[in-house]
Coordinates of C-alpha atoms in Angstrom, one line a residue:
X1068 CA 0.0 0.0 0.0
X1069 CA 1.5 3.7 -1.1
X1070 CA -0.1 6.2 1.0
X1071 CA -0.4 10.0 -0.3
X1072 CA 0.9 11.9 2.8
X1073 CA 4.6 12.1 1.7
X1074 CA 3.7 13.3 -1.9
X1075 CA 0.0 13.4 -3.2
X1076 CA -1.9 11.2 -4.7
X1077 CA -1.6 12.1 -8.8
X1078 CA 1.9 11.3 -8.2
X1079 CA 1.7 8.0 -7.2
X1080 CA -0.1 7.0 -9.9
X1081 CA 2.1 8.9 -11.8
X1082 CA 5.3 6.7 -10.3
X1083 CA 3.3 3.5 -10.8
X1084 CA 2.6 4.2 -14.7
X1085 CA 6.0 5.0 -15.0
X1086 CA 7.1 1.6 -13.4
X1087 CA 4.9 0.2 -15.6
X1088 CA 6.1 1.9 -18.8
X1089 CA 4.4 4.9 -19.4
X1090 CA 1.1 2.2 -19.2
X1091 CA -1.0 0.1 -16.6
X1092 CA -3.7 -2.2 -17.5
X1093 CA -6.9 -2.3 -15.4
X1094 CA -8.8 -5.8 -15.0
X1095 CA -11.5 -6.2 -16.8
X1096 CA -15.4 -7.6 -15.6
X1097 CA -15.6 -8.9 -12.8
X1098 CA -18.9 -10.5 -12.1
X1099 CA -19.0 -11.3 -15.8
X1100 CA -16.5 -13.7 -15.2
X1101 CA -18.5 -14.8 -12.2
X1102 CA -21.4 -15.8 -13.6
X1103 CA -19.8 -17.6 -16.2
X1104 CA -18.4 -19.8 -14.0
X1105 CA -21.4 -20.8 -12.2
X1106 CA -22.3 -17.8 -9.8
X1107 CA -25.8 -16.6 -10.0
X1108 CA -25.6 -13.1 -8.6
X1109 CA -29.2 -12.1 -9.2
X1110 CA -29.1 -10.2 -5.8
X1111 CA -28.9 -6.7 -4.1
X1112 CA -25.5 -7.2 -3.6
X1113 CA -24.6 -8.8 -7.0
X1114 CA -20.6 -9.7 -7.0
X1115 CA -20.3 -9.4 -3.7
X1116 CA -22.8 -12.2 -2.4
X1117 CA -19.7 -13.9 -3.5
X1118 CA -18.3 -12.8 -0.2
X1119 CA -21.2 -14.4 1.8
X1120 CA -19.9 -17.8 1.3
X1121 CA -16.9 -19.1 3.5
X1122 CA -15.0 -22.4 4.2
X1123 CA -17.5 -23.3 7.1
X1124 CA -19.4 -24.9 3.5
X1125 CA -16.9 -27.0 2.8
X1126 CA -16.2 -30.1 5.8
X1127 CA -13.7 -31.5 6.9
X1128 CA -13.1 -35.4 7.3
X1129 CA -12.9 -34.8 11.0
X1130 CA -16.2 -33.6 11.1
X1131 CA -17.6 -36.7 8.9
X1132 CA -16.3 -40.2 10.8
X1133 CA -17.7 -42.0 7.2
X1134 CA -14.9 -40.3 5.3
X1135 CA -11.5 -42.4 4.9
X1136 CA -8.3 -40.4 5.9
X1137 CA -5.8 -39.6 2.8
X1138 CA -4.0 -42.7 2.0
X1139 CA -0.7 -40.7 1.2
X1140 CA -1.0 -38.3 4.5
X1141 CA -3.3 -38.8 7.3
X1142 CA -2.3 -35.2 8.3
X1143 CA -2.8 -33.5 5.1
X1144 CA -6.3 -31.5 4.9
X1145 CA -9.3 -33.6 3.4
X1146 CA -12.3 -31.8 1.9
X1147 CA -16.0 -33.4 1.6
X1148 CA -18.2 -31.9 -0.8
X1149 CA -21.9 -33.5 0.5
X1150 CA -24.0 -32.4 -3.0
X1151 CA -21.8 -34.7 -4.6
X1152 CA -20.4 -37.3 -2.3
X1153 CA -17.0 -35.8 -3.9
X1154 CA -13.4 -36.3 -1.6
X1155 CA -10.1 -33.8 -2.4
X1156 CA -7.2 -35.2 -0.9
X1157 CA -4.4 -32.9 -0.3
X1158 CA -6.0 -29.8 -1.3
X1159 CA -5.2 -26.4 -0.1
X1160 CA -7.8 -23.8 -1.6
X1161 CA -5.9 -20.9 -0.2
X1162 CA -2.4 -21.8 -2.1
X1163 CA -3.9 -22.9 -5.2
X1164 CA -2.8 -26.6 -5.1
X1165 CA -5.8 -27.7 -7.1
X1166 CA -4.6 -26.0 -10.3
X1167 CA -7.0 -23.5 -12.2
X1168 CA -8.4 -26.0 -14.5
X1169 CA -9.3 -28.0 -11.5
X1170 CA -10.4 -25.4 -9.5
X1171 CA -13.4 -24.2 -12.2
X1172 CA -14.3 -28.0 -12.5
X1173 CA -14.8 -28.1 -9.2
X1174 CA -16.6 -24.9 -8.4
X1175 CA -19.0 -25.7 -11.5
X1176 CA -20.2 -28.9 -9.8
X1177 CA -19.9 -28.7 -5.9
X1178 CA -20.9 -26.7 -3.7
X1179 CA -17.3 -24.8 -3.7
X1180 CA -17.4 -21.6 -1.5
X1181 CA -17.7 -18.7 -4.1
X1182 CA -15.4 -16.5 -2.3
X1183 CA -12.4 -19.1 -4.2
X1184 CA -14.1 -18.2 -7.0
X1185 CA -13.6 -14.9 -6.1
X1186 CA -9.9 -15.5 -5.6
X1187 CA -9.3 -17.2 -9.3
X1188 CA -11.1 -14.9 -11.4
X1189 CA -8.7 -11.8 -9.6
X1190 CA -6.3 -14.7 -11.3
X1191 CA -7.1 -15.3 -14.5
X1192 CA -7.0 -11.4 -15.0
X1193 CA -3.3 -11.0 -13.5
X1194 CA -2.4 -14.1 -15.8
X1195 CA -4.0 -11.8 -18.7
X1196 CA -1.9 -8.5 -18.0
X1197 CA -3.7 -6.9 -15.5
X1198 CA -1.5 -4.5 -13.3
X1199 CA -4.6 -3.6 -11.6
X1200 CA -7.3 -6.3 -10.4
X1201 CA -10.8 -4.6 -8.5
X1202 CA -12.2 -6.1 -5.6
X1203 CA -15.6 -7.2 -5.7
X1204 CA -16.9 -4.8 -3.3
X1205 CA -18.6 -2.4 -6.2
X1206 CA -22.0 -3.3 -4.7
X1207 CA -20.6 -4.1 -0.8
X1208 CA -22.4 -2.1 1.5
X1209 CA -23.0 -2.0 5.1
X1210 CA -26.1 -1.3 5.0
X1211 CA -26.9 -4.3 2.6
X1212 CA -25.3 -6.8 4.3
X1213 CA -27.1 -5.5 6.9
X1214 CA -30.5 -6.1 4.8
X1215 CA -29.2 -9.5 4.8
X1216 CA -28.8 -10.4 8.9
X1217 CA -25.6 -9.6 9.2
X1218 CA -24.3 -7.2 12.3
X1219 CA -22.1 -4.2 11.3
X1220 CA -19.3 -5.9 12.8
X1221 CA -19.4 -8.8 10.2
X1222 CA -21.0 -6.4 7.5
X1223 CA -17.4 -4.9 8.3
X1224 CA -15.1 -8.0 8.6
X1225 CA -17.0 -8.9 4.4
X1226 CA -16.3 -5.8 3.2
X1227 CA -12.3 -5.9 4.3
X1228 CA -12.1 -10.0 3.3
X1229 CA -12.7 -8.3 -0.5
X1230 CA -9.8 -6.5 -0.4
X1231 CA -7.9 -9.4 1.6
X1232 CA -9.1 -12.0 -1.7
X1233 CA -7.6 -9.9 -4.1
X1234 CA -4.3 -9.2 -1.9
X1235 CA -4.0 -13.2 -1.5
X1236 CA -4.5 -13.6 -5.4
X1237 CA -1.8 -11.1 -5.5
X1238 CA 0.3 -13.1 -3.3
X1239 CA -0.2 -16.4 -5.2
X1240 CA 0.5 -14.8 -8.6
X1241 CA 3.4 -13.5 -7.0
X1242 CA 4.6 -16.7 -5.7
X1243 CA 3.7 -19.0 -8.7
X1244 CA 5.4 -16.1 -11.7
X1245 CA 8.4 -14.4 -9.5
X1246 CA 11.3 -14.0 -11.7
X1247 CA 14.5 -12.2 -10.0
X1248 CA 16.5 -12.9 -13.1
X1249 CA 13.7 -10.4 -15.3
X1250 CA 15.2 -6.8 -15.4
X1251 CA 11.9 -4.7 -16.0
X1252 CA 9.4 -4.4 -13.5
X1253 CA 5.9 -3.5 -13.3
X1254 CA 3.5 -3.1 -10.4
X1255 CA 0.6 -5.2 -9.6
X1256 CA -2.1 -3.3 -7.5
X1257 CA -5.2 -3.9 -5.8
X1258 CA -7.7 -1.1 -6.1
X1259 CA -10.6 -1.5 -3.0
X1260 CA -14.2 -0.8 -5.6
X1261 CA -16.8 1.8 -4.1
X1262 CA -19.8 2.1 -5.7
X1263 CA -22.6 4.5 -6.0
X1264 CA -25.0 4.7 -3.5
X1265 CA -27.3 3.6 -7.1
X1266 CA -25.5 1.0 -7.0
X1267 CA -26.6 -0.5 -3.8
X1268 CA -30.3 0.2 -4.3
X1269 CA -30.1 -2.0 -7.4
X1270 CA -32.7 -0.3 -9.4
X1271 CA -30.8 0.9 -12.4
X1272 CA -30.5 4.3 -10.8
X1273 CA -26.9 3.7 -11.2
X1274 CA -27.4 4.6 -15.1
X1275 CA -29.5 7.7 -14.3
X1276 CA -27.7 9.5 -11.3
X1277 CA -31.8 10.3 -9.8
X1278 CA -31.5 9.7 -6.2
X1279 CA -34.7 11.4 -5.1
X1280 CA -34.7 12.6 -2.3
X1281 CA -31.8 11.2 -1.1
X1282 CA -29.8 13.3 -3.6
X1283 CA -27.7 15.4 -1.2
X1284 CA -24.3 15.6 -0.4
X1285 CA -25.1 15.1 3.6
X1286 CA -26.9 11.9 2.9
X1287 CA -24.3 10.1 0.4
X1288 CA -21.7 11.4 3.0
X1289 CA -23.3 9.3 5.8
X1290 CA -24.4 6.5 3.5
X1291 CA -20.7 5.9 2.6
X1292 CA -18.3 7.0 5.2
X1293 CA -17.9 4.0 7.1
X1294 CA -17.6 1.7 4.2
X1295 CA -14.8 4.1 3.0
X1296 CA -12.9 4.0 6.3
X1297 CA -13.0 0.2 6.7
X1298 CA -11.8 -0.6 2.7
X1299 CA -9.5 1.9 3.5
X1300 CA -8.1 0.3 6.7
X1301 CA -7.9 -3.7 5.0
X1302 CA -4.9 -1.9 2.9
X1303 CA -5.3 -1.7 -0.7
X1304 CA -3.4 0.5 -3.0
X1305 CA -6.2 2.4 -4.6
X1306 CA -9.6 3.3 -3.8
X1307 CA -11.7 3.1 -7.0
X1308 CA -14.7 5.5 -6.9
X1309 CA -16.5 3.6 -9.6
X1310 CA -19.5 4.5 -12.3
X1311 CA -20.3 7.4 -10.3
X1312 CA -23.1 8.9 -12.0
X1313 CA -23.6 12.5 -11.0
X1314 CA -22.1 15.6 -9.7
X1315 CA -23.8 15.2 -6.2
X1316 CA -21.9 12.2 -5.7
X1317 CA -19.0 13.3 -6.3
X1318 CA -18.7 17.0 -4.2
X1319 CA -19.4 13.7 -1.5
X1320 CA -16.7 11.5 -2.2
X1321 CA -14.3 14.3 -2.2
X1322 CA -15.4 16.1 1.1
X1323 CA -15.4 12.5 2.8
X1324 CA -11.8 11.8 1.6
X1325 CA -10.5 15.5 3.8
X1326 CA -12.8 14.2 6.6
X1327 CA -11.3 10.5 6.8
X1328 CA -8.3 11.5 6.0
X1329 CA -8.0 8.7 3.6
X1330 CA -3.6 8.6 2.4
X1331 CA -4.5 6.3 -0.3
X1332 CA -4.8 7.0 -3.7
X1333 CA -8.2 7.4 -5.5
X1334 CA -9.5 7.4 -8.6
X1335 CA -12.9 8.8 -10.1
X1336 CA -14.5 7.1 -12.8
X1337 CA -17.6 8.9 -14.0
X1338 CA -20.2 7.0 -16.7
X1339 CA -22.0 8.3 -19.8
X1340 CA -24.6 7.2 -21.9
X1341 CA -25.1 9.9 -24.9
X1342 CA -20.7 10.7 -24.8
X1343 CA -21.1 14.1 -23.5
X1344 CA -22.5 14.3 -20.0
X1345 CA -22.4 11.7 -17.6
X1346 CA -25.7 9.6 -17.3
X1347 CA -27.3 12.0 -15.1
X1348 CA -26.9 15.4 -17.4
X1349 CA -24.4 16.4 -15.1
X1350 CA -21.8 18.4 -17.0
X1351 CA -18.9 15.7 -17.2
X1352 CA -16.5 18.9 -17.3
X1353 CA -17.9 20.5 -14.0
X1354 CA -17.9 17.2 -12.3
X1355 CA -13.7 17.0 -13.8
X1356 CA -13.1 20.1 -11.9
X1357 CA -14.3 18.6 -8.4
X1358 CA -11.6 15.3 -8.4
X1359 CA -9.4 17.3 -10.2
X1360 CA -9.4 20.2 -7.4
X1361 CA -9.2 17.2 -4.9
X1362 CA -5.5 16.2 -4.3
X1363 CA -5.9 12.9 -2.7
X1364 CA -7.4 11.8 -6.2
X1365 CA -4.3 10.6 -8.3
X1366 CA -6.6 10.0 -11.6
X1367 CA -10.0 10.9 -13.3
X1368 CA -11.5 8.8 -16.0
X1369 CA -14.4 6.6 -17.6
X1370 CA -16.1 3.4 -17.5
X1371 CA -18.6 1.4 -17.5
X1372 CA -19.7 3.5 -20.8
X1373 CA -19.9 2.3 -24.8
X1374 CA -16.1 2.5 -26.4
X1375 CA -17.6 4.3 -28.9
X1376 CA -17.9 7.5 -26.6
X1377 CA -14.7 7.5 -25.1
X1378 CA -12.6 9.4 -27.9
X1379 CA -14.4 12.1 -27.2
X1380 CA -14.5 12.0 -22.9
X1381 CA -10.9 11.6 -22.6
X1382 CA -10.7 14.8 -24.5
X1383 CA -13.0 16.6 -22.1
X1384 CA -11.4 15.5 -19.3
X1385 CA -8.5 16.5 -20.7
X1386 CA -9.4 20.4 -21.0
X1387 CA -9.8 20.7 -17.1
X1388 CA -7.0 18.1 -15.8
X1389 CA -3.4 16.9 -16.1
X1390 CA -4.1 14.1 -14.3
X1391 CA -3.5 10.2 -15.3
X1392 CA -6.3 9.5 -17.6
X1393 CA -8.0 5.8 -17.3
X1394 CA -10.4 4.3 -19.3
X1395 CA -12.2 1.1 -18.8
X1396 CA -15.4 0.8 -20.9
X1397 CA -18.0 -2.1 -21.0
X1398 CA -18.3 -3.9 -24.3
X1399 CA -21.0 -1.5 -25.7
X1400 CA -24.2 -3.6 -25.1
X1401 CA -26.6 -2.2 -23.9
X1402 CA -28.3 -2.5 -20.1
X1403 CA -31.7 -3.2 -19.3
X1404 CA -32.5 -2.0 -16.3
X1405 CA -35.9 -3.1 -15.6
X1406 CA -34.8 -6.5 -16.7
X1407 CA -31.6 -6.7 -15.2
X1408 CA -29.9 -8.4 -17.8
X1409 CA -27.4 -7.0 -21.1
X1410 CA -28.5 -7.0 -24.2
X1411 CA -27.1 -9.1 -26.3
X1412 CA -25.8 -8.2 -29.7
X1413 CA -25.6 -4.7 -29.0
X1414 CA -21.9 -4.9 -28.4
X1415 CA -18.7 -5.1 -29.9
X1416 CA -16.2 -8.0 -30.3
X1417 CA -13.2 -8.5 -28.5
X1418 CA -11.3 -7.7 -31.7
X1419 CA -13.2 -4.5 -32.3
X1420 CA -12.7 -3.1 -28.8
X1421 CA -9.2 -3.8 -29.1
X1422 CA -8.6 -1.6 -31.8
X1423 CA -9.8 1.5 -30.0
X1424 CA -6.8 1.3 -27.7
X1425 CA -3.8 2.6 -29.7
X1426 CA -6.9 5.7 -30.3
X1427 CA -7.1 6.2 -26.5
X1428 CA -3.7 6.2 -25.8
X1429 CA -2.3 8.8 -28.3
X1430 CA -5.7 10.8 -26.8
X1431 CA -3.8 10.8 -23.6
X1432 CA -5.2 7.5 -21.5
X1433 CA -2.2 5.8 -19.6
X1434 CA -4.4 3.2 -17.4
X1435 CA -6.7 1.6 -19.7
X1436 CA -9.0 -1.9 -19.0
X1437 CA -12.7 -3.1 -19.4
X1438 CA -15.8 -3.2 -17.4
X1439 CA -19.1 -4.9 -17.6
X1440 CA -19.1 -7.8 -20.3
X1441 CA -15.3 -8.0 -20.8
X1442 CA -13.0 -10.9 -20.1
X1443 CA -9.3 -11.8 -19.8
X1444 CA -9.6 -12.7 -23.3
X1445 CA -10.7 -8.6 -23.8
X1446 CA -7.3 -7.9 -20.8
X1447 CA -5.1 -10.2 -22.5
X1448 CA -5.6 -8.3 -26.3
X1449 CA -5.2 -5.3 -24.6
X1450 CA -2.1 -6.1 -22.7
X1451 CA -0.7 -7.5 -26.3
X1452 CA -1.6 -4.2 -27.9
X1453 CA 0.2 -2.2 -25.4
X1454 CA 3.3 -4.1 -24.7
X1455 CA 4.0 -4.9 -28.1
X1456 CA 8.0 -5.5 -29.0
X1457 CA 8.7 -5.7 -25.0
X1458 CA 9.0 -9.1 -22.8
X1459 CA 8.3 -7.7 -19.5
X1460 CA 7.1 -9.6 -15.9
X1461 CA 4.9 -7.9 -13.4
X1462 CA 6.6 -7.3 -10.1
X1463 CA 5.4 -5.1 -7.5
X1464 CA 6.5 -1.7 -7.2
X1465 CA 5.7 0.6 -4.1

C-alpha cells in the first residue's frame, strides 16, 4: 500500500505508470466472469454475495467419521463436498494446489465456496496482463449486508475480506510467476471498488444519477463514510470510486476523503450514456473540476460507458485536468435495467474493442481496462496491444 501523505496522490499514480512503462492495464469484468463460472448473482448485492460464502461450506473429514483419511498423509487436509459425495485429498484452496483448471471443475459442480471463485477470477486477470485487479466490493455495502442479517461488525469484517481475496491472489500470482533474473518491472495493485450509492439500491438508478430525495451531499456522506474508512483500513493501494453517476456524488466523495483523511490514492471514474455528459446530465466537465481540485485523487476517467464515446470524454477530461487518464469501458451492449440483464448483440467483439486502444492512448489514456461484459480474453488483447516488442514480468512496485 503507497499512502499520499509524503507526496499526493496524482503522483503516485504517476510513479506507478512510470514503473509500468508509461502504461498500466486495469482488469477487466468482474462478475462477468463470475457468472460464467457458475455464480448466480441475481441479488442486491450482485458480486459481492460472493463474499457471503466461507469455508465453514466446505467439511472436513474430521467432522464426517464415514470419510477415509488420505492414504498418502493422514495429516494432510481432506475436503468433503456432500452435494456430490465428492473427496479432495491434499487440497489447499488458499495456495492454489488444485490447479485453475481443476479449480473451475470443481466450483461448477460442488458446492465450492464462491469467495475461491472470487480469488481465481482476480487470477485469470493477473495471468491476462492486469497491473490492476478490482475487488468485488462495487456493490458491498454496510447497509446491505445488513439487509441480509448480518451485524455491522461482520458487514465490516465482508467488506475488508474483498480486499484481503484480491491481496491473497496477488500473493499467489506473485509466488507461482516471480522471476529475479527479469530486469523490467511492473506493479501489480489492488484497487478497493466503491460504488454508488445507485448501485446499492439495485434499481438501475446507477445509469441515471436520480437519487430522489436522497440526492444530497449530507446523505451520500453518511451513506458511505464508514464503508470508505474500513476498505480503506484492510490496505489496498487504490480506492476506485466507480460508475459514479452525477455531480452530487461526487462533491461527497471528495469532502469524505479531507474528513477520513484517507492517504491512499483514489480514482474517479464517472459514466456516460449519450458521450457528453455523464448519465445524469451532469456536465462531465464540471464534475472533472471537483476530483481534479481534490488532491488525494491521483486519476479521473471513464467506465462502465460504450467504447464508442470515449474518444471524445478523454478529451474533455483533458481540457480541465493533467491528471492520469483511465479508461475502462464495458463492451458497448446495452443495459436493461428493468430486466436486469445485457442485451445481447448490442456490443462489440473482442477484436473490435481492441482496436480502440492505440486511439485512446495517443488521446492521452495511460491506465486503460474493461468493465461490464469483458474478459481476460478482452485484458489479454489489450495487454498485447500495449506491450507490443517488449518481454516484461509484473513485479510489484511501491
Amino acid at each position: 500500500m503507497v499512502g499520499t501523505a509524503g507526496g499526493g496522490a496524482e503522483e503516485a499514480v504517476r510513479r506507478w505508470v512510470e514503473a509500468g512503462g508509461g502504461r498500466l492495464v486495469l482488469d477487466g469484468g468482474l462478475a462477468t466472469e463470475l457468472e460464467a463460472n457458475g455464480a448466480d448473482l441475481n441479488d442486491p448485492l450482485w458480486s459481492a454475495k460472493c463474499l457471503l460464502s466461507s469455508p465453514h461450506l466446505i467439511r472436513k473429514a474430521s467432522l464426517n467419521s464415514r470419510i477415509p483419511p488420505n492414504p498418502k498423509d493422514p495429516s494432510l487436509p481432506v475436503l468433503f463436498f456432500p452435494k456430490k459425495h465428492l473427496i479432495v485429498w491434499n487440497c489447499d484452496l488458499n495456495n492454489s494446489l488444485i490447479g485453475k483448471q481443476s479449480f473451475f471443475k470443481l466450483s461448477r459442480h460442488i458446492n465450492l465456496p464462491f469467495m475461491y471463485l472470487v480469488k481465481q477470477v482476480h487470477m485469470d486477470y493477473l495471468e491476462a496482463g492486469a497491473n490492476i485487479i478490482i475487488t468485488a466490493s462495487y456493490q458491498a455495502t454496510i447497509q446491505g449486508f445488513e439487509s441480509k442479517g448480518f451485524s455491522k461488525e461482520q458487514s465490516e469484517n465482508l467488506l475488508t475480506k474483498s480486499v484481503e481475496i484480491a491481496r491473497e491472489a496477488r500473493e499467489m500470482f506473485l509466488k507461482e510467476h516471480l522471476d529475479q533474473s527479469t530486469p523490467t518491472q511492473q506493479p501489480i495493485l489492488v484497487a478497493a471498488s466503491i460504488g454508488s450509492y445507485g448501485a446499492y439500491l439495485a434499481d438501475g438508478s446507477e445509469y441515471s444519477g436520480d437519487y430522489g430525495e436522497a440526492g444530497t451531499v449530507q446523505f451520500l456522506k453518511d451513506f458511505h463514510r464508514r464503508r470508505l474508512q474500513v476498505l480503506a483500513e484492510a490496505g489496498p493501494d487504490l480506492i476506485a470510486f466507480e460508475t459514479i453517476p452525477n455531480k452530487l456524488e461526487a462533491q461527497a466523495y471528495v469532502e469524505l476523503l479531507e474528513e477520513c483523511n484517507i492517504n491512499i490514492p483514489a480514482w474517479f471514474s464517472f459514466n456516460s450514456k449519450d458521450g457528453v455528459n455523464i448519465v445524469s446530465g451532469d456536465s462531465l466537465i464540471e464534475c472533472t473540476n471537483i476530483a481534479d481540485n481534490c488532491a488525494k485523487v491521483g486519476a479521473v476517467g471513464i467506465n462502465c460507458t460504450p467504447p464508442r464515446f470515449i474518444h471524445g470524454l478523454i478529451r474533455s477530461i483533458q481540457k480541465i485536468t493533467d491528471k492520469p487518464i483511465l479508461i475502462y469501458p464495458n463492451s458497448g451492449e446495452r443495459y436493461d435495467g428493468e430486466k436486469k440483464e445485457w442485451v445481447e448483440s448490442t456490443g462489440v467483439s473482442d477484436g473490435d474493442f481492441v482496436s480502440y486502444v492505440s486511439e485512446w492512448c495517443k488521446d492521452g489514456a495511460s491506465l486503460i481496462g474493461g468493465c461490464c461484459r469483458t474478459t481476460p480474453n478482452t485484458i489479454r488483447a489489450i495487454h498485447r496491444t500495449l506491450n507490443q516488442g517488449s518481454n516484461v514480468q509484473q513485479l510489484p512496485v511501491a
